[in-house]
Short mmCIF file of C-alpha atoms and ligand atoms in Angstrom, two decimals:
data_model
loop_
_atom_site.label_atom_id
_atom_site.label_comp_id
_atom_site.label_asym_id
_atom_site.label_seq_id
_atom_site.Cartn_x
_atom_site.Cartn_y
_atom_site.Cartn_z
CA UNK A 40 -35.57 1.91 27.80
CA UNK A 41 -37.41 -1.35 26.36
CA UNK A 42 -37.65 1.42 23.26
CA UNK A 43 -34.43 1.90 23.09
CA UNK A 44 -33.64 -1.54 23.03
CA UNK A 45 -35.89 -2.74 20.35
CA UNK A 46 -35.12 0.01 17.77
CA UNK A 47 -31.96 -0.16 15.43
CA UNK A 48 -29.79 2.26 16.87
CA UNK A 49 -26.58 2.83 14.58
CA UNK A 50 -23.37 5.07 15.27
CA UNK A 51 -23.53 6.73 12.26
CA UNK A 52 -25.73 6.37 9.04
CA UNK A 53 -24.76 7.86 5.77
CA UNK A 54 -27.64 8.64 3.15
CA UNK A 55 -27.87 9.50 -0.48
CA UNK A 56 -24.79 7.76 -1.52
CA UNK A 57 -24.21 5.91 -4.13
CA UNK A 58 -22.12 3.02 -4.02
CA UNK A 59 -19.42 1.77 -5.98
CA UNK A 60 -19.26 -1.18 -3.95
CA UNK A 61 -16.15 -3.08 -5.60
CA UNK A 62 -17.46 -6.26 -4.30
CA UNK A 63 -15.51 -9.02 -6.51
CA UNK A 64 -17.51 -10.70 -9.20
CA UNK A 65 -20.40 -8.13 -8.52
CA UNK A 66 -21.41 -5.37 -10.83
CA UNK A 67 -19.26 -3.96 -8.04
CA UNK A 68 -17.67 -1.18 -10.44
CA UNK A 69 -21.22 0.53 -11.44
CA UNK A 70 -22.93 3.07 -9.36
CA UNK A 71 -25.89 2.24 -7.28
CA UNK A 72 -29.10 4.53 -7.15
CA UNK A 73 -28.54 6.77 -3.54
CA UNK A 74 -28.97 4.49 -0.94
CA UNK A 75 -28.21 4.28 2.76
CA UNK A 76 -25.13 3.02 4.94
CA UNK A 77 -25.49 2.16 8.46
CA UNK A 78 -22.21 1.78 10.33
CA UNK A 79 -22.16 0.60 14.26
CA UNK A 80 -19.14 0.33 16.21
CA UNK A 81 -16.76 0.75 13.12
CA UNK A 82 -18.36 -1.93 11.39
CA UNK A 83 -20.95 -1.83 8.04
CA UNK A 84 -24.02 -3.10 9.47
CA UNK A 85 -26.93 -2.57 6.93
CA UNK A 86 -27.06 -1.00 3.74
CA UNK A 87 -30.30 -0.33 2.00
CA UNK A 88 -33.26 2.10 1.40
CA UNK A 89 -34.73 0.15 4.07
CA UNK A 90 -32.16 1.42 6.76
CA UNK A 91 -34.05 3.05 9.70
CA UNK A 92 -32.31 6.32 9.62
CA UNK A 93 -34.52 8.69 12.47
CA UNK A 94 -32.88 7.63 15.20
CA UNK A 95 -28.82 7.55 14.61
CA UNK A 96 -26.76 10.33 13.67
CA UNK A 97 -26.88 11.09 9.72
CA UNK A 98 -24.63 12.12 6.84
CA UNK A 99 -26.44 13.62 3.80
CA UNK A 100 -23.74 12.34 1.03
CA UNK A 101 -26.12 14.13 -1.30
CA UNK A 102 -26.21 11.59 -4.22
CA UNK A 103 -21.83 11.65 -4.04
CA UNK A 104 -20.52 8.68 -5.14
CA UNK A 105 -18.97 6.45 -2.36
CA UNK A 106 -15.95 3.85 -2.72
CA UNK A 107 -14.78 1.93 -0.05
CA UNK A 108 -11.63 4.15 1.77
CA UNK A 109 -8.69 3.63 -0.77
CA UNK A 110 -5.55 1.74 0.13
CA UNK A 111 -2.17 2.25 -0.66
CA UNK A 112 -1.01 -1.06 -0.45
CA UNK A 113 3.50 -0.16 -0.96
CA UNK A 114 4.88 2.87 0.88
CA UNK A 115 8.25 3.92 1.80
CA UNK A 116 6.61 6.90 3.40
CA UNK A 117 9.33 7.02 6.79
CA UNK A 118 12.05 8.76 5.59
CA UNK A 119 14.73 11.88 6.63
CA UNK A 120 16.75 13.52 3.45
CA UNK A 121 16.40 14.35 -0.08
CA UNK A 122 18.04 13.03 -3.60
CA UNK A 123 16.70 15.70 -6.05
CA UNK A 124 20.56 15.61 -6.50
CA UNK A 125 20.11 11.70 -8.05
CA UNK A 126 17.14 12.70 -9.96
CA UNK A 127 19.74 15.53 -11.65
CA UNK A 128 22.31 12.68 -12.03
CA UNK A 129 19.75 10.29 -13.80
CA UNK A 130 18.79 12.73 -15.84
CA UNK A 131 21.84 13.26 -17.11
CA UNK A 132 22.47 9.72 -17.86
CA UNK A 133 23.71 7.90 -14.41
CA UNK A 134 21.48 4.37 -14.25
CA UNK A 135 20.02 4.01 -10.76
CA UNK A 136 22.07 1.08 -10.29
CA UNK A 137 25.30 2.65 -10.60
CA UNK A 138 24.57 5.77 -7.80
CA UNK A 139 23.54 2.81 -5.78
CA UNK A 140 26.69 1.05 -6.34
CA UNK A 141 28.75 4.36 -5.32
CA UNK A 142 26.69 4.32 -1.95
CA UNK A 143 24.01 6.44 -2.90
CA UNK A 144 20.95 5.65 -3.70
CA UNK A 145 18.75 3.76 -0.44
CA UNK A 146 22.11 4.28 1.54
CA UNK A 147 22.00 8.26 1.24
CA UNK A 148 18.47 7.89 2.59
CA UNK A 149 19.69 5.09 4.84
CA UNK A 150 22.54 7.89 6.70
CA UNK A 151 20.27 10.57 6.83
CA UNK A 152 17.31 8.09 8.51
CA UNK A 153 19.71 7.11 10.97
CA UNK A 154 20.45 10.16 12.15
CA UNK A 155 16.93 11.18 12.20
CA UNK A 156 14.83 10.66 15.48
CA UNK A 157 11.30 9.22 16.17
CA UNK A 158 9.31 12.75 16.67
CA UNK A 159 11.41 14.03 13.63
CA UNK A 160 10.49 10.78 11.09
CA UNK A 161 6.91 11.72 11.88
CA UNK A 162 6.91 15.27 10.63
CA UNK A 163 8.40 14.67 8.31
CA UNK A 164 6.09 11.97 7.07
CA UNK A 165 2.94 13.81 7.51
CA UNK A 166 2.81 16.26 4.92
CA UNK A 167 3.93 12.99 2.19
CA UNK A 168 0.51 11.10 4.31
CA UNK A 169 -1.63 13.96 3.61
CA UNK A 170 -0.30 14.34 -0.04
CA UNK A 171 -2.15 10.09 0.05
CA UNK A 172 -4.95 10.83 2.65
CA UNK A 173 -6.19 13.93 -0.11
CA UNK A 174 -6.48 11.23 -2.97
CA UNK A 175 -9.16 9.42 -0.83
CA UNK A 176 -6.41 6.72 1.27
CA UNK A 177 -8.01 5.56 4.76
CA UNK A 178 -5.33 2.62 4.90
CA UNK A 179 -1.45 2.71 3.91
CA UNK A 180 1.10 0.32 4.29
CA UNK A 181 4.47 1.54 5.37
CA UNK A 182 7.80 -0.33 5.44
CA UNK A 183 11.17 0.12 7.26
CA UNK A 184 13.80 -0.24 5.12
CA UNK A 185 15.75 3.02 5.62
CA UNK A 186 17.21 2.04 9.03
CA UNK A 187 19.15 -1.69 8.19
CA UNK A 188 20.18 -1.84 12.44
CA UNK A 189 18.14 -2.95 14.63
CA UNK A 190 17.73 0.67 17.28
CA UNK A 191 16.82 2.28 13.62
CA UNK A 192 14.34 -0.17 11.75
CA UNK A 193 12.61 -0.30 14.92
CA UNK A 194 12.66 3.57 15.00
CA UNK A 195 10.83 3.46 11.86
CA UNK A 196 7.95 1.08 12.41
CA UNK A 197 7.29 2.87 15.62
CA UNK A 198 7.35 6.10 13.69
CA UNK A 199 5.04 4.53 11.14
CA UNK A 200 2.51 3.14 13.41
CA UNK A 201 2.06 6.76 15.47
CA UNK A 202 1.30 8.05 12.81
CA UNK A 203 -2.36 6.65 13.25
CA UNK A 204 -2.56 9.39 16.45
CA UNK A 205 -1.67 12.28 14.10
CA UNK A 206 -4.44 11.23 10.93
CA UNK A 207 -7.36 9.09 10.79
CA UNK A 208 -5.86 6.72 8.78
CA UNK A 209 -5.19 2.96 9.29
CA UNK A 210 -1.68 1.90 8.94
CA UNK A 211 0.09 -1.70 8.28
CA UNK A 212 3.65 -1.22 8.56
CA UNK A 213 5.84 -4.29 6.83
CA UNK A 214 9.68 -4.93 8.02
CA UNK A 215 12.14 -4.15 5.05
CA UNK A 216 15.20 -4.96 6.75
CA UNK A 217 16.70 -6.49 3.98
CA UNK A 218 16.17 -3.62 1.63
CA UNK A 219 20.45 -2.65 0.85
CA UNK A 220 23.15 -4.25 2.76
CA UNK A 221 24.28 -1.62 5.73
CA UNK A 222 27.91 -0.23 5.52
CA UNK A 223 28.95 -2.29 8.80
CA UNK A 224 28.00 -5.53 6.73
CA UNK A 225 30.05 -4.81 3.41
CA UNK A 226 30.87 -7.66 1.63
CA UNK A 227 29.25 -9.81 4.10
CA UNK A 228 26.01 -9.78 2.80
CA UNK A 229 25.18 -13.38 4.19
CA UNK A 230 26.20 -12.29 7.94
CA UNK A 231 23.62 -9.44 7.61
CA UNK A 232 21.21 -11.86 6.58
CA UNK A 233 21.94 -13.60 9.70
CA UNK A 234 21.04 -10.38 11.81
CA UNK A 235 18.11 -9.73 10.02
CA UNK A 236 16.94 -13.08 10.56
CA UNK A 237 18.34 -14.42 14.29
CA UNK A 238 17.76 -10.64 15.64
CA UNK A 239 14.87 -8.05 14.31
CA UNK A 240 12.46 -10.47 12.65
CA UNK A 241 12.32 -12.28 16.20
CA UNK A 242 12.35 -8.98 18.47
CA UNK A 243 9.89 -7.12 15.42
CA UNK A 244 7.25 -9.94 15.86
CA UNK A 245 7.58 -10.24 20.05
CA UNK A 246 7.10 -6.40 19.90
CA UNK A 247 4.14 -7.15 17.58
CA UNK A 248 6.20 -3.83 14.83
CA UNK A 249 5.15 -5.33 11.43
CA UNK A 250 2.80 -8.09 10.34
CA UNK A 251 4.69 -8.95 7.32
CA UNK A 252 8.48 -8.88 5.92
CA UNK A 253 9.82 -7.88 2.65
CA UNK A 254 12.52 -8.43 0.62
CA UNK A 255 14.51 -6.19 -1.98
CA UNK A 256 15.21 -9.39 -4.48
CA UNK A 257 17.42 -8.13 -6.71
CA UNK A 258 21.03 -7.64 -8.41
CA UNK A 259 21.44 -4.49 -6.59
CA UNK A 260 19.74 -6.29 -3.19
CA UNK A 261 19.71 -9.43 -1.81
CA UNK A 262 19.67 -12.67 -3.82
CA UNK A 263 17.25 -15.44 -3.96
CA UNK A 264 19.00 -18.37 -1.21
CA UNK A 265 19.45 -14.91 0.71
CA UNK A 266 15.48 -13.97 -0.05
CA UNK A 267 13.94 -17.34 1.03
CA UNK A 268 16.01 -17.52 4.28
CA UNK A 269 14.33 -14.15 5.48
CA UNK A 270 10.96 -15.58 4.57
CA UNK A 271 11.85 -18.83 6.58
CA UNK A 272 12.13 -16.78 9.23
CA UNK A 273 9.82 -14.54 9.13
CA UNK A 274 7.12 -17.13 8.68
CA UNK A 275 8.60 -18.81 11.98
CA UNK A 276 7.64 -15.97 13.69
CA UNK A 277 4.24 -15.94 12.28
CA UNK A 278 4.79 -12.94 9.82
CA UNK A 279 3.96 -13.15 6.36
CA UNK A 280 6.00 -12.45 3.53
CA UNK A 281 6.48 -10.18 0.18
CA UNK A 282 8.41 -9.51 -1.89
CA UNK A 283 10.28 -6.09 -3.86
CA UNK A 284 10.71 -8.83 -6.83
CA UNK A 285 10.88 -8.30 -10.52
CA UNK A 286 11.75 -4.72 -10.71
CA UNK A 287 15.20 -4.56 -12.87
CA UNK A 288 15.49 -8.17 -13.67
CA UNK A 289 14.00 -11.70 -13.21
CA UNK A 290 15.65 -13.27 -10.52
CA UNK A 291 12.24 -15.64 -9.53
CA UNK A 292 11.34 -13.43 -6.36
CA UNK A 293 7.81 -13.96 -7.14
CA UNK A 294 7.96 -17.41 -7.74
CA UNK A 295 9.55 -17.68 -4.50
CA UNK A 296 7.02 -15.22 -2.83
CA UNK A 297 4.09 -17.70 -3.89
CA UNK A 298 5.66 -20.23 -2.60
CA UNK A 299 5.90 -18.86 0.89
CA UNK A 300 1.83 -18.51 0.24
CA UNK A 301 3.11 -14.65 0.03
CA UNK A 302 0.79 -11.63 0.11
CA UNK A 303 2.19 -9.69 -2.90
CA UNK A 304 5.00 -9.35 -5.22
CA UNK A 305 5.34 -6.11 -6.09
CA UNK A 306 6.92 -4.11 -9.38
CA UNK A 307 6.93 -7.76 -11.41
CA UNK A 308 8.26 -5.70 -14.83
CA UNK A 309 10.37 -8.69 -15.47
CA UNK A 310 8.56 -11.52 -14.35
CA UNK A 311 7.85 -14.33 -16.87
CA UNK A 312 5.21 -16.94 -17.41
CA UNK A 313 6.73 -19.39 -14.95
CA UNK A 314 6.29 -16.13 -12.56
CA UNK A 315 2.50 -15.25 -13.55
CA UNK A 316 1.72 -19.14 -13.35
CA UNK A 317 3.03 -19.24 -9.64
CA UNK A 318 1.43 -15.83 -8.52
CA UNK A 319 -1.84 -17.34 -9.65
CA UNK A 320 -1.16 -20.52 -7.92
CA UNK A 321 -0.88 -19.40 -4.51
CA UNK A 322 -3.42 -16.50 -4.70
CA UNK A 323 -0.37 -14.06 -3.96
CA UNK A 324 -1.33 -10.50 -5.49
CA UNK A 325 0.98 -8.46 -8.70
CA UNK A 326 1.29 -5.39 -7.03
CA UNK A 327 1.95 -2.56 -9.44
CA UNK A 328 3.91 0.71 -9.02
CA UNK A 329 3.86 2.77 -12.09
CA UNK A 330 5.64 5.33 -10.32
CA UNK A 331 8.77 3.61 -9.87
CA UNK A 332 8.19 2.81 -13.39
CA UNK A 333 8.07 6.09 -14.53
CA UNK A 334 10.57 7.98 -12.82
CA UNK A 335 13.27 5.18 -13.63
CA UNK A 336 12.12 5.89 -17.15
CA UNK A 337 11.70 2.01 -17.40
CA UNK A 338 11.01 0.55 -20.74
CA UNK A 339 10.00 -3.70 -19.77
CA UNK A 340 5.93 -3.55 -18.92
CA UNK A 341 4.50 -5.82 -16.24
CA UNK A 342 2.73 -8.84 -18.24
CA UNK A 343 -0.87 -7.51 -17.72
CA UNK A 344 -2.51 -9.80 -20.48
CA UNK A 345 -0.92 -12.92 -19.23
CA UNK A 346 -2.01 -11.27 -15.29
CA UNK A 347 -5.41 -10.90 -16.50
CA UNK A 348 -5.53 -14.35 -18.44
CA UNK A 349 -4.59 -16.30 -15.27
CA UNK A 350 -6.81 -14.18 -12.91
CA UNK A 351 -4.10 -12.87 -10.60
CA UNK A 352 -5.45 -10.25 -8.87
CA UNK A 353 -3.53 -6.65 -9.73
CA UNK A 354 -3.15 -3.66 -6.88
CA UNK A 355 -1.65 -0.69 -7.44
CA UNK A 356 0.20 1.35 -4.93
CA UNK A 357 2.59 4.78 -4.75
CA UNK A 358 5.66 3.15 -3.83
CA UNK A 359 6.11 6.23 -2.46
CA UNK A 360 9.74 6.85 -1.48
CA UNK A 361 12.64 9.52 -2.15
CA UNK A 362 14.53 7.30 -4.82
CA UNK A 363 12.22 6.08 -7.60
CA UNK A 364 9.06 7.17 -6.72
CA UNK A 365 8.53 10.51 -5.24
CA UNK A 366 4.63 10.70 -5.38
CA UNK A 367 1.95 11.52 -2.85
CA UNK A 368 -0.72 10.41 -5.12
CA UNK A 369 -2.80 7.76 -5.37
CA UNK A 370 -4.96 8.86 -8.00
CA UNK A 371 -2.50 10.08 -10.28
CA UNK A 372 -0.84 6.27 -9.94
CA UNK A 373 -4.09 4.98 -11.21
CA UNK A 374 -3.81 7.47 -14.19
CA UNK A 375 -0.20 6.05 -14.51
CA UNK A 376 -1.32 2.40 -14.52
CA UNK A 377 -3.60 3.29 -17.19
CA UNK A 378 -1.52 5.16 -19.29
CA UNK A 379 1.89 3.06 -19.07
CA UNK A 380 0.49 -0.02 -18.39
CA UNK A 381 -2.80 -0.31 -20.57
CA UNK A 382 -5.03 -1.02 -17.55
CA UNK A 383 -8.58 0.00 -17.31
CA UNK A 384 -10.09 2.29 -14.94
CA UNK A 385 -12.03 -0.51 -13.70
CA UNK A 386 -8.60 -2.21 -12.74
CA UNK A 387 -7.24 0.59 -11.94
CA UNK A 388 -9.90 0.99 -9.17
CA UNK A 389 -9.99 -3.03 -8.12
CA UNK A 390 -6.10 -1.98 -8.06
CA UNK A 391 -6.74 0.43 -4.75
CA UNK A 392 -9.87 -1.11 -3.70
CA UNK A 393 -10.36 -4.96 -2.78
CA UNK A 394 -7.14 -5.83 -4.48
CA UNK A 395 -4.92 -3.84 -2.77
CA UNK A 396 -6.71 -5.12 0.52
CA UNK A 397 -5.82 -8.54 -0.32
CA UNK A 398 -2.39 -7.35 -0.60
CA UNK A 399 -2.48 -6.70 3.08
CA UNK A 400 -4.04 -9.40 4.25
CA UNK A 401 -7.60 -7.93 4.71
CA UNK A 402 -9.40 -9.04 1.86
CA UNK A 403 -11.72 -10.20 3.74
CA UNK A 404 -12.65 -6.67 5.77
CA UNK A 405 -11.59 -3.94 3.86
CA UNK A 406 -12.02 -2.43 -0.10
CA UNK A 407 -15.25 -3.39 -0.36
CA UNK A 408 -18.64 -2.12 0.45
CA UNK A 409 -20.40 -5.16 2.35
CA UNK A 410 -22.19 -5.83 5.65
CA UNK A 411 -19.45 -6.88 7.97
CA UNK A 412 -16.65 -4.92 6.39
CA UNK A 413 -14.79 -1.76 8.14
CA UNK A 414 -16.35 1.06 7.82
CA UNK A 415 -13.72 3.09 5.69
CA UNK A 416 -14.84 4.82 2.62
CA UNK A 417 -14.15 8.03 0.18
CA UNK A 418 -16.86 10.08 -0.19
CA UNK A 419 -16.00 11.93 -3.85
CA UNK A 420 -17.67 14.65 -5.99
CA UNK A 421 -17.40 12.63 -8.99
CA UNK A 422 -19.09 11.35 -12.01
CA UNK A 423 -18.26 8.37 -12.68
CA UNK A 424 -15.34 5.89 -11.31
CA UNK A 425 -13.64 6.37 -14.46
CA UNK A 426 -12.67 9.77 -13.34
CA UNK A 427 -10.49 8.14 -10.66
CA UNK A 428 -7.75 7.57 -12.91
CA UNK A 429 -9.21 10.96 -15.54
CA UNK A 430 -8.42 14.05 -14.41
CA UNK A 431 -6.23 14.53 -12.14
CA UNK A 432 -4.77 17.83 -9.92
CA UNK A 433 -8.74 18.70 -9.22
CA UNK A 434 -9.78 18.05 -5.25
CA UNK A 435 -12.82 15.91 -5.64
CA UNK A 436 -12.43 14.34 -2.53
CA UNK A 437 -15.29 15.36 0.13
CA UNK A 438 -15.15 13.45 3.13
CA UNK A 439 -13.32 10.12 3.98
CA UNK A 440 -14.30 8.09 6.85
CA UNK A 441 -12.17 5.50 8.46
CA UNK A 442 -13.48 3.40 11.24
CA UNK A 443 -16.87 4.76 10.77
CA UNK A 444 -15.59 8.76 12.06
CA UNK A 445 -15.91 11.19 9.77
CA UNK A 446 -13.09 13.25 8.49
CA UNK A 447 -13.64 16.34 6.54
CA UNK A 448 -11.39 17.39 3.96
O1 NIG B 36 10.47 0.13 -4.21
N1 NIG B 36 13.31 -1.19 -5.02
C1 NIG B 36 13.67 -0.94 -3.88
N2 NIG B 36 13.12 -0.08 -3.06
C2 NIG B 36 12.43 1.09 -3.44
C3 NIG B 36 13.37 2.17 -3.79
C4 NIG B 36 13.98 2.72 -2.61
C5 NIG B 36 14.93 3.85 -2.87
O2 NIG B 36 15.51 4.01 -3.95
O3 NIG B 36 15.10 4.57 -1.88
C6 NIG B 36 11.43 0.82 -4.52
O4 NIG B 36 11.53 1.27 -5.66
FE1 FE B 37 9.16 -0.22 -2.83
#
């Protein structure tokens, strides 16, 4: 018993890996030599050769290289319907703006969420969470967005969060309400604003749904007076704020989002210097999505130099949604903010890791390796990080653990 007591008794201790710890500032990018990884009660409590390993359940990682879990910091991943029929019509030449204008676009998605239920929103979202979950995800953010009334925006955070009893996976879900303005609220886009504000952000935080709210700022969306009532609100009800901002044209979302001491701004093609200056100002991370990017066959690049001259720290996420960015794949994002955007793998990995934490609001616990932070990592038959955002199509995913529980792939 006194035994017992004395000696270091962990849940679960992983050997042999080698750590690409990501801590900021660190040589947190290179690979350690195989070390050890003691994790009690979801927690990193040691790391080190030193770690007594006899007497706690082991994990031979067998010189793998371990990341912390990856996050996918911007999901749209609750969702009922299809538009392969849009992607035909913008390939043919029909901007995304103008199928959005003839009430396609996040509307089509919109009717067909509506009609969706609960049990069904989960199915359906399992297969696109697995698609993430293979590319080494243990935490995903998910927003509503698809619902615009209150029954159905609800329906989708609740949807969203139960999908932590179908996966090991951690999820943060973030209220989009004011993503498109609903049918009901035509030409009153200011009323609608009203609802989001005096009804779901005030029944979404009492019901504890979301911990942050988001905002499509944009032509197509809602305007900025329109924006920075929603984050008045939300930040009333103790929720913080970020922003879709930048993505077609520069409207000053991100400005705006910094200024509400905002977790992200995310797509920030068009934001300017004013933008970059703000953003670094408040802390507030660029959030990337080089899917959206893609598929929209964009052409205006995110300001990466002026990002990296001012130190703003860049994630990059999937975006993943049926409209402009229809990809599973976290990985293959990385590739894409390499590629498109002229980032390095090192980024690109910061992007996922502790920078796409921050994004969330746990920069302080997760996307790192360090005593004290959750125990969520990627355990990956890999090189070197650089093959993150290399090859790509290739399984090299072995194990993930979130929370400190294993979960073979
Ligand atoms: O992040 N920009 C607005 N929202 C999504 C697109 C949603 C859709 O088209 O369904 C985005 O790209
Ligand atoms: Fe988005």
């Amino acid at each position: 018993m006194f035994e017992q007591q004395r000696s270091p008794s962990f849940d679960l201790v992983l050997t042999n890996a080698r750590l690409v710890s990501m801590v900021p500032g660190d040589c947190g990018y290179e690979m350690s030599e195989p070390t050890n990884i003691a994790i009690r009660q979801g927690i990193i409590a040691e790391i080190g050769d030193n770690v007594e390993t006899t007497k706690s359940e082991s994990y031979d990682c067998q010189g793998q290289l371990v990341t912390p879990g990856f996050i996918d910091c911007h999901t749209h991943l609750v969702y009922a319907g299809n538009r392969a029929n849009e992607f035909e019509m913008r390939l043919k030449g029909v901007p995304y703006q103008e199928i959005a204008k003839q009430g396609g676009g996040i509307l089509s998605t919109v009717r067909a969420t509506r009609e969706a239920s609960e049990e069904a929103l989960i199915e359906l979202a399992l297969p696109r969470l697995d698609g993430l979950l293979r590319s080494g995800v243990t935490s995903v953010e998910v927003k509503s967005g698809y619902g615009l009334t209150l029954r159905d925006e609800v329906k989708m955070l609740r949807a969203a969060k139960a999908l932590q009893d179908h996966r090991k996976v951690r999820v943060t879900t973030t209220l989009l309400a004011a993503h498109a303005l609903p049918p009901e609220f035509a030409g009153k886009p200011d009323d609608y604003i009203n609802f989001v504000c005096q009804e779901i952000i005030p029944l979404v935080a009492e019901e504890q749904l979301a911990t942050s709210v988001d905002v499509f700022c944009e032509s197509i969306g809602f305007d900025l007076a329109q924006t920075e009532r929603v984050f008045i609100a939300a930040k009333e009800h103790g929720l913080r704020v970020k922003g879709h901002t930048e993505q077609l044209s520069n409207l000053g979302g991100s400005a705006l989002t910094a200024q509400y001491e905002g977790l992200s701004a995310d797509h920030i093609e068009y934001l300017d210097q004013a933008g970059v200056e703000a953003l670094a100002q408040s802390g507030t991370v660029a959030t990337l999505l080089p899917g959206a990017f893609y598929f929209l066959k964009e052409t205006k690049r995110p300001p990466i130099e002026l990002l990296r001259k001012l130190k703003v720290p860049i994630a990059i996420a999937t975006d993943l949604n049926p409209g402009t960015s229809p990809f599973a794949d976290l990985t293959m994002m990385m590739n894409m903010g390499c590629t498109l955007f002229g980032l390095t793998p090192e980024e690109a990995l910061r992007g996922v890791t502790c920078h796409a934490a921050k994004a969330l609001g746990y920069g302080q616990s997760r996307g790192q390796i360090q005593v004290g932070f959750d125990a969520d990592f990627a355990i990956w038959d890999v090189s070197h990080p650089a093959d993150f955002s290399y090859q790509q199509g290739v399984s090299r995913l072995s194990s993930r653990i979130v929370q400190g529980e294993l979960d073979h792939v």
